Short mmCIF file of C-alpha atoms and ligand atoms in Angstrom, two decimals:
data_model
loop_
_atom_site.label_atom_id
_atom_site.label_comp_id
_atom_site.label_asym_id
_atom_site.label_seq_id
_atom_site.Cartn_x
_atom_site.Cartn_y
_atom_site.Cartn_z
CA MET A 14 28.98 -49.73 -6.76
CA ILE A 15 31.48 -47.75 -4.74
CA THR A 16 34.07 -48.98 -2.28
CA LEU A 17 33.37 -47.46 1.10
CA ARG A 18 36.22 -45.91 3.07
CA PRO A 19 37.01 -47.04 6.60
CA LEU A 20 35.31 -44.94 9.26
CA SER A 21 37.21 -44.46 12.53
CA LEU A 22 36.46 -42.33 15.57
CA SER A 23 38.79 -39.36 15.09
CA PRO A 24 39.28 -36.01 16.80
CA GLY A 25 39.47 -34.09 13.50
CA LYS A 26 40.27 -30.40 13.52
CA THR A 27 38.40 -27.63 15.21
CA GLY A 28 36.20 -25.98 12.68
CA VAL A 29 32.98 -24.09 12.38
CA LEU A 30 30.26 -25.96 10.62
CA SER A 31 28.40 -24.12 7.94
CA CYS A 32 25.74 -25.27 5.55
CA ASP A 33 25.33 -22.54 2.98
CA VAL A 34 24.60 -24.68 -0.05
CA PRO A 35 20.88 -25.30 -0.63
CA ALA A 36 19.87 -28.89 -0.07
CA SER A 37 18.67 -29.35 -3.63
CA THR A 38 22.14 -28.76 -5.09
CA MET A 39 23.75 -31.70 -3.34
CA GLU A 40 23.02 -35.27 -4.34
CA ALA A 41 26.11 -37.29 -3.66
CA THR A 42 26.93 -40.53 -1.93
CA CYS A 43 28.68 -40.57 1.42
CA TYR A 44 32.09 -42.23 1.01
CA TYR A 45 31.75 -43.89 4.42
CA CYS A 46 28.22 -45.34 4.73
CA GLY A 47 27.08 -45.34 1.10
CA CYS A 48 23.93 -43.30 1.84
CA ASP A 49 22.94 -40.03 0.28
CA ALA A 50 25.15 -37.29 1.75
CA GLY A 51 22.36 -34.69 1.76
CA LYS A 52 22.95 -31.07 2.59
CA GLU A 53 26.52 -30.09 1.95
CA LEU A 54 28.62 -29.48 5.03
CA ASN A 55 31.45 -27.19 4.07
CA SER A 56 33.46 -27.03 7.19
CA PHE A 57 33.74 -30.39 8.82
CA SER A 58 37.51 -29.85 8.89
CA GLY A 59 39.66 -32.88 8.37
CA VAL A 60 37.01 -35.08 6.74
CA GLU A 61 38.23 -36.44 3.43
CA GLY A 62 35.84 -36.64 0.53
CA THR A 63 32.07 -36.54 0.62
CA ALA A 64 30.53 -37.49 3.94
CA CYS A 65 27.02 -37.36 5.34
CA ALA A 66 26.59 -35.45 8.59
CA LEU A 67 26.61 -38.64 10.69
CA CYS A 68 29.86 -39.96 9.21
CA ALA A 69 31.45 -36.50 9.35
CA LEU A 70 30.56 -36.24 13.03
CA VAL A 71 32.45 -39.47 13.80
CA GLN A 72 35.58 -37.83 12.38
CA THR A 73 35.28 -34.46 14.14
CA LEU A 74 35.01 -35.25 17.83
CA VAL A 75 36.62 -31.91 18.73
CA ARG A 76 33.57 -29.96 17.58
CA PRO A 77 32.69 -27.36 20.21
CA ARG A 78 29.26 -28.82 21.10
CA ILE A 79 29.94 -32.48 20.31
CA ASP A 80 28.72 -33.66 23.73
CA GLU A 81 25.26 -32.25 22.93
CA GLU A 82 25.36 -33.73 19.41
CA ALA A 83 26.46 -37.28 20.16
CA CYS A 84 27.62 -39.74 22.77
CA ILE A 85 29.88 -42.77 22.87
CA VAL A 86 28.11 -46.13 23.20
CA TRP A 87 29.43 -49.69 23.30
CA VAL A 88 27.82 -51.60 20.41
CA PRO A 89 30.30 -54.19 19.07
CA GLU A 90 27.58 -55.97 17.09
CA LEU A 91 27.20 -53.00 14.71
CA SER A 92 29.93 -51.33 12.66
CA GLN A 93 30.01 -47.54 12.84
CA PRO A 94 28.63 -47.15 9.29
CA ALA A 95 25.82 -49.64 10.09
CA MET A 96 25.01 -47.67 13.23
CA ASN A 97 24.84 -44.46 11.18
CA VAL A 98 22.56 -46.05 8.59
CA MET A 99 20.28 -47.34 11.35
CA ILE A 100 20.00 -44.04 13.19
CA ARG A 101 19.48 -42.17 9.90
CA ARG A 102 16.52 -44.47 9.24
CA VAL A 103 15.13 -43.77 12.72
CA HIS A 104 15.45 -40.02 12.27
CA LEU A 105 14.02 -40.01 8.71
CA THR A 106 10.95 -41.93 9.86
CA LEU A 107 10.40 -39.79 12.97
CA ARG A 108 10.74 -36.64 10.89
CA ALA A 109 8.35 -37.99 8.24
CA HIS A 110 5.77 -38.32 11.05
CA LYS A 111 6.51 -34.76 12.19
CA GLU A 112 8.11 -36.02 15.39
CA ARG A 113 11.22 -34.47 16.92
CA VAL A 114 14.45 -36.35 16.22
CA GLU A 115 16.36 -35.48 19.39
CA THR A 116 17.01 -38.70 21.29
CA ASP A 117 15.66 -37.18 24.52
CA ALA A 118 12.32 -36.20 22.89
CA LYS A 119 9.49 -38.68 23.43
CA PRO A 120 7.28 -39.12 20.36
CA THR A 121 3.81 -37.61 20.61
CA LYS A 122 2.21 -40.38 18.54
CA ALA A 123 2.30 -44.17 18.96
CA VAL A 124 1.49 -45.15 15.39
CA GLY A 125 3.25 -47.43 12.93
CA LEU A 126 6.94 -47.89 13.55
CA ILE A 127 7.30 -44.85 15.81
CA PRO A 128 7.31 -46.66 19.19
CA SER A 129 9.77 -49.32 18.04
CA LEU A 130 12.09 -46.74 16.46
CA TYR A 131 12.01 -44.69 19.64
CA HIS A 132 12.84 -47.78 21.71
CA THR A 133 15.65 -48.72 19.30
CA ALA A 134 17.23 -45.30 19.83
CA GLN A 135 16.78 -45.59 23.62
CA ALA A 136 18.31 -49.09 23.66
CA LEU A 137 21.35 -47.75 21.80
CA LEU A 138 21.53 -44.82 24.20
CA ASP A 139 21.53 -47.22 27.18
CA ARG A 140 24.80 -48.60 25.86
CA ARG A 141 26.49 -45.44 27.16
CA ARG A 142 26.81 -47.22 30.48
CA GLU A 143 28.86 -49.99 28.94
CA ALA A 144 31.06 -47.46 27.13
CA THR A 145 31.71 -45.73 30.45
CA ALA A 146 32.49 -49.05 32.15
CA ARG A 147 34.96 -50.04 29.44
CA LEU A 148 36.49 -46.72 28.36
CA GLY A 149 35.91 -44.58 31.45
CA THR A 150 33.71 -42.13 29.53
CA SER A 151 30.79 -41.81 27.14
CA SER A 152 31.73 -38.23 26.29
CA PRO A 153 33.01 -37.71 22.72
CA SER A 154 35.03 -34.66 23.80
CA GLU A 155 36.81 -36.64 26.53
CA LEU A 156 37.49 -39.43 24.04
CA ALA A 157 38.86 -36.84 21.58
CA ASP A 158 41.23 -35.53 24.27
CA ALA A 159 42.43 -39.05 25.00
CA LEU A 160 42.94 -39.80 21.27
CA LEU A 161 44.94 -36.61 20.83
CA ARG A 162 47.31 -37.70 23.61
CA LEU A 163 47.97 -41.13 22.11
CA PRO A 164 51.39 -41.81 20.60
CA ALA A 165 51.26 -42.04 16.79
CA GLU A 166 51.55 -45.84 16.74
CA SER A 167 48.69 -46.33 19.15
CA TYR A 168 46.61 -43.71 17.34
CA SER A 169 46.87 -45.53 14.03
CA GLY A 170 45.67 -48.70 15.78
CA ARG A 171 42.84 -46.95 17.61
CA ASP A 172 40.08 -49.06 16.04
CA ARG A 173 41.47 -52.09 17.86
CA LEU A 174 41.92 -50.15 21.11
CA LEU A 175 38.40 -48.77 20.97
CA GLY A 176 36.78 -52.13 20.25
CA GLY A 177 33.00 -51.77 20.18
CA ALA A 178 32.94 -48.02 20.87
CA ARG A 179 30.63 -46.20 18.45
CA LEU A 180 29.41 -42.65 18.12
CA LEU A 181 25.64 -42.31 18.50
CA SER A 182 24.01 -39.16 17.14
CA LEU A 183 21.66 -37.52 19.64
CA GLY A 184 19.68 -35.95 16.79
CA LYS A 185 21.24 -32.49 17.02
CA LEU A 186 23.91 -30.70 15.02
CA PHE A 187 24.91 -27.16 15.75
CA ASP A 188 25.93 -24.44 13.36
CA GLY A 189 26.78 -21.79 15.95
CA THR A 190 23.68 -21.61 18.13
CA SER A 191 21.30 -23.14 15.55
CA ASP A 192 20.44 -26.80 15.49
CA ILE A 193 20.52 -27.57 11.76
CA TYR A 194 20.05 -31.33 12.08
CA PRO A 195 16.34 -31.29 11.12
CA GLU A 196 17.28 -29.51 7.86
CA ILE A 197 19.88 -32.19 7.17
CA VAL A 198 17.35 -34.99 7.73
CA ASP A 199 14.96 -33.15 5.40
CA SER A 200 17.67 -32.97 2.72
CA TRP A 201 18.08 -36.78 2.92
CA ALA A 202 14.30 -37.17 2.60
CA ALA A 203 14.14 -34.73 -0.33
CA ASN A 204 16.86 -36.57 -2.22
CA ARG A 205 15.10 -39.89 -1.56
CA ARG A 206 11.92 -38.49 -3.06
CA THR A 207 13.84 -37.16 -6.08
CA ALA A 208 15.51 -40.53 -6.59
CA ARG A 209 12.14 -42.31 -6.62
CA ASN A 210 10.61 -39.95 -9.25
ZN1 ZN B 17 27.64 -41.48 5.87
#
């Protein structure tokens, strides 16, 4: 049993993401959500300890293409780690059925859990409107700019200021021009299979 670390929306530091360690070499637990961390992410600058891609993303809102990778939604009923665990589950299941994981991609099949998982992701995505109404934006990069301008005291209390704001992955993660998110989801799936054997 590990004690999870608190996970707060944070600008992080600008850094280039790279994933040059093969998926099979990394089987560690994310310090923030308790799930398998999967493919190692070397350069999520400013993230302390082992983090899965979803928890690392929450802490690196200054990433160059963050607005394509994620959006801000207002979901006070779920903690950020719970949101990450839920969306990981959605993406793992879609990928297992050979469906695309991008939130804007409609599944090609309507079997099993696929329709309800798709609608879960869309319902979370709809909460962008409430984030915009409450915070004035659903853009992670705009939120990062605002966080960077906060005085130190306010910054350290940002969880309270941000209330129910959560980062929702849009099912993409860029390493330069390549979307490596499908590989990351596959690394979670591979480690799950290994753990079961
Ligand atoms: Zn995590």
